Short mmCIF file of C-alpha atoms in Angstrom, two decimals:
data_model
loop_
_atom_site.label_atom_id
_atom_site.label_comp_id
_atom_site.label_asym_id
_atom_site.label_seq_id
_atom_site.Cartn_x
_atom_site.Cartn_y
_atom_site.Cartn_z
CA MET V 295 -13.60 -9.51 18.76
CA ASN V 296 -13.26 -13.23 19.40
CA SER V 297 -11.34 -15.81 17.38
CA LYS V 298 -14.50 -17.06 15.66
CA LYS V 299 -15.09 -13.61 14.17
CA VAL V 300 -11.44 -13.28 13.10
CA VAL V 301 -11.64 -16.66 11.36
CA PHE V 302 -14.90 -15.61 9.67
CA LEU V 303 -13.33 -12.36 8.46
CA PHE V 304 -10.28 -14.22 7.15
CA TRP V 305 -12.16 -16.89 5.19
CA SER V 306 -14.91 -14.63 3.90
CA THR V 307 -12.34 -12.08 2.69
CA LEU V 308 -10.34 -14.84 1.02
CA LEU V 309 -13.47 -16.20 -0.66
CA PHE V 310 -14.78 -12.87 -1.95
CA GLY V 311 -11.37 -11.72 -3.13
CA SER V 312 -10.61 -15.03 -4.85
CA VAL V 313 -13.93 -15.31 -6.62
CA SER V 314 -13.99 -11.68 -7.77
CA GLY V 315 -10.44 -11.84 -9.10
CA GLY V 316 -11.06 -15.26 -10.64
CA ILE V 317 -14.09 -14.01 -12.55
CA VAL V 318 -12.37 -10.87 -13.81
CA GLY V 319 -9.18 -12.77 -14.66
CA PHE V 320 -11.15 -15.41 -16.54
CA PHE V 321 -12.87 -12.81 -18.71
CA ILE V 322 -9.66 -10.86 -19.28
CA ASN V 323 -7.96 -14.01 -20.60
CA LEU V 324 -11.05 -15.61 -22.13
CA GLU V 325 -9.47 -16.41 -25.49
CA VAL V 326 -6.57 -18.20 -23.77
CA TYR V 327 -8.77 -20.39 -21.57
CA LEU V 328 -11.28 -21.30 -24.25
CA GLY V 329 -8.65 -22.06 -26.87
CA ASP V 330 -7.35 -25.54 -26.05
CA GLY V 331 -10.18 -27.61 -24.64
CA ILE V 332 -11.78 -28.30 -21.29
CA GLY V 333 -8.51 -29.16 -19.52
CA ASN V 334 -7.09 -25.74 -20.32
CA LEU V 335 -10.31 -24.12 -19.10
CA ILE V 336 -10.20 -25.95 -15.74
CA VAL V 337 -6.52 -25.21 -15.19
CA GLY V 338 -7.13 -21.57 -16.12
CA ILE V 339 -9.94 -21.19 -13.63
CA ILE V 340 -7.89 -22.81 -10.86
CA TYR V 341 -4.94 -20.58 -11.73
CA MET V 342 -7.05 -17.40 -11.63
CA LEU V 343 -8.63 -18.39 -8.31
CA GLY V 344 -5.19 -19.15 -6.85
CA ILE V 345 -3.64 -15.88 -8.00
CA SER V 346 -6.63 -13.94 -6.72
CA ALA V 347 -6.42 -15.76 -3.39
CA ALA V 348 -2.80 -14.65 -3.08
CA PHE V 349 -3.81 -11.04 -3.78
CA SER V 350 -6.58 -11.35 -1.18
CA LEU V 351 -4.01 -12.49 1.38
CA VAL V 352 -1.91 -9.42 0.56
CA ALA V 353 -5.02 -7.31 1.21
CA GLN V 354 -5.54 -8.99 4.57
CA MET V 355 -1.94 -8.37 5.59
CA GLY V 356 -2.35 -4.74 4.57
CA PHE V 357 -5.53 -4.43 6.60
CA PHE V 358 -4.04 -5.74 9.82
CA ALA V 359 -0.89 -3.66 9.24
CA TYR V 360 -3.08 -0.58 8.87
CA LEU V 361 -4.99 -1.37 12.07
CA PHE V 362 -1.64 -1.38 13.87
CA LEU V 363 -0.44 1.77 12.05
CA HIS V 364 -3.66 3.61 12.86
CA ARG V 365 -3.41 2.88 16.58
CA PHE V 366 0.29 3.79 16.51
CA GLY V 367 -0.46 7.06 14.69
CA LEU V 368 -3.18 7.97 17.17
CA GLY V 369 -0.86 7.24 20.08
CA LEU V 370 2.02 9.18 18.59
CA SER V 371 0.04 12.26 17.57
CA LYS V 372 -2.08 12.38 20.76
CA SER V 373 -5.07 13.72 18.79
CA HIS V 374 -7.38 12.61 16.03
CA THR V 375 -7.08 15.98 14.31
CA LEU V 376 -3.31 15.82 13.87
CA TRP V 377 -3.40 12.18 12.78
CA ASN V 378 -6.14 12.97 10.23
CA ARG V 379 -4.05 15.83 8.82
CA ILE V 380 -1.05 13.52 8.50
CA GLN V 381 -3.22 10.98 6.67
CA TRP V 382 -4.51 13.69 4.29
CA VAL V 383 -0.95 14.72 3.48
CA LEU V 384 -0.06 11.10 2.76
CA ILE V 385 -3.17 10.66 0.58
CA VAL V 386 -2.18 13.66 -1.55
CA PHE V 387 1.43 12.48 -1.68
CA VAL V 388 0.45 8.97 -2.82
CA PHE V 389 -1.96 10.37 -5.42
CA PHE V 390 0.80 12.57 -6.83
CA ASP V 391 3.30 9.70 -6.82
CA LEU V 392 0.83 7.32 -8.43
CA VAL V 393 0.42 9.74 -11.33
CA TYR V 394 3.89 11.26 -11.62
CA PHE V 395 6.20 8.27 -11.13
CA ARG V 396 4.18 6.01 -13.41
CA TYR V 397 4.20 8.76 -16.05
CA ILE V 398 7.98 9.22 -15.71
CA ALA V 399 8.55 5.45 -15.93
CA PHE V 400 6.10 4.59 -18.72
CA GLY V 401 4.93 7.92 -20.16
CA LYS V 402 6.70 7.58 -23.48
CA GLU V 403 3.88 5.40 -24.80
CA HIS V 404 0.85 7.24 -23.41
CA SER V 405 -0.28 10.77 -22.57
CA PHE V 406 -0.10 12.26 -19.10
CA TRP V 407 -3.90 12.27 -18.81
CA GLY V 408 -4.01 8.50 -19.14
CA TYR V 409 -1.89 8.21 -15.99
CA LEU V 410 -4.21 10.56 -14.14
CA PHE V 411 -7.28 8.44 -14.93
CA ILE V 412 -6.55 5.34 -12.83
CA PRO V 413 -5.57 7.16 -9.60
CA THR V 414 -8.65 9.37 -9.95
CA LEU V 415 -10.93 6.35 -10.30
CA LEU V 416 -9.27 4.67 -7.32
CA PHE V 417 -9.66 7.85 -5.25
CA ILE V 418 -13.35 8.17 -6.18
CA TYR V 419 -13.96 4.54 -5.22
CA ALA V 420 -12.07 5.01 -1.94
CA PHE V 421 -14.06 8.19 -1.24
CA ILE V 422 -17.38 6.38 -1.77
CA VAL V 423 -16.39 3.48 0.50
CA ALA V 424 -15.14 5.91 3.15
CA ARG V 425 -18.46 7.78 3.05
CA ILE V 426 -20.33 4.52 3.55
CA LYS V 427 -18.06 3.62 6.48
CA ALA V 428 -18.56 7.05 8.07
CA LYS V 429 -22.32 6.84 7.59
CA GLU V 430 -22.48 3.39 9.19
CA THR V 431 -20.22 4.28 12.12
CA ASN V 432 -19.30 7.94 12.74
CA LYS V 433 -17.85 10.95 10.94
CA GLY V 434 -14.43 10.32 12.47
CA ALA V 435 -14.08 7.11 10.48
CA PHE V 436 -14.03 8.90 7.11
CA VAL V 437 -10.36 9.91 6.89
CA PRO V 438 -8.95 6.60 8.20
CA ALA V 439 -11.23 4.68 5.80
CA LEU V 440 -10.20 6.88 2.87
CA PHE V 441 -6.54 6.50 3.80
CA PHE V 442 -6.85 2.73 4.03
CA MET V 443 -8.79 2.34 0.79
CA PHE V 444 -6.51 4.66 -1.20
CA VAL V 445 -3.02 4.58 0.31
CA ILE V 446 -2.86 1.02 1.60
CA THR V 447 -4.52 -0.38 -1.53
CA THR V 448 -1.98 1.51 -3.65
CA ILE V 449 0.90 0.08 -1.62
CA GLU V 450 -0.53 -3.42 -2.04
CA TRP V 451 -0.93 -2.76 -5.77
CA VAL V 452 2.73 -1.80 -6.38
CA PRO V 453 3.82 -5.12 -7.98
CA ALA V 454 1.26 -4.64 -10.75
CA LEU V 455 1.97 -0.92 -11.09
CA VAL V 456 5.63 -1.47 -11.90
CA ALA V 457 4.75 -4.02 -14.58
CA ASP V 458 2.65 -1.49 -16.54
CA ASP V 459 0.47 -4.22 -18.04
CA ASP V 460 -3.21 -3.30 -18.22
CA ARG V 461 -4.33 -6.90 -17.68
CA TRP V 462 -2.27 -7.25 -14.51
CA LEU V 463 -3.42 -3.86 -13.25
CA VAL V 464 -7.06 -4.95 -13.45
CA LEU V 465 -6.45 -8.53 -12.32
CA TYR V 466 -4.51 -7.38 -9.25
CA ILE V 467 -6.73 -4.45 -8.21
CA THR V 468 -10.01 -6.39 -8.34
CA PRO V 469 -9.39 -8.77 -5.41
CA LEU V 470 -7.58 -5.99 -3.51
CA LEU V 471 -10.57 -3.65 -3.75
CA VAL V 472 -13.12 -6.35 -3.00
CA ALA V 473 -11.13 -7.70 -0.04
CA ASN V 474 -10.32 -4.26 1.38
CA THR V 475 -13.88 -3.03 1.00
CA TRP V 476 -15.26 -6.17 2.63
CA GLN V 477 -12.85 -5.98 5.56
CA LEU V 478 -13.42 -2.29 6.16
CA LEU V 479 -17.20 -2.51 6.05
CA MET V 480 -17.38 -5.73 8.08
CA LEU V 481 -15.05 -4.74 10.93
CA HIS V 482 -17.50 -2.52 12.81
CA ARG V 483 -20.23 -5.14 12.41
CA LEU V 484 -18.01 -7.84 13.91
CA ILE V 485 -16.82 -5.79 16.87
CA ALA V 486 -20.23 -4.30 17.66
CA LYS V 487 -21.60 -5.31 21.04
CA PRO V 488 -24.92 -7.17 20.83
#
């Protein structure tokens, strides 16, 4: 992949993540931005785009960190099968932690099932994206794609998870999911030989 493609991936990911998070953030805080005139509306939109751009940058750092981790894991394990098994164990571990530790920390206000809902939705979304990636490339891409979309996205999402604020959960996850999905599904297109 040449530098032109890397620059394209960077700016397109930043754009899609910023716009998606900006739109969702605007509608989440609609009453705030429409309350005090046009100046408040403009500042609110700029703020939402800026925050979402920052989250998109976090997603990009996570993506390139995972590319390094994946190569390192393959080199260390000497086989795709062992590395895939390790990734499955980590997926299950992160799913459990995402449910259990959030329930322990904030469960006094909500039922256990409410804390199972969000990780399940994230896993289903990650599963769908991983299936698309595997279909567009090869079957061997499924587990790494699932790991990236579920585990790495969860790690990137930690600042919002510890806040336990539904608005921040949605505002933070939107640009992360859009940016991570875009990067994952664009990578094989950018590195494909013509």
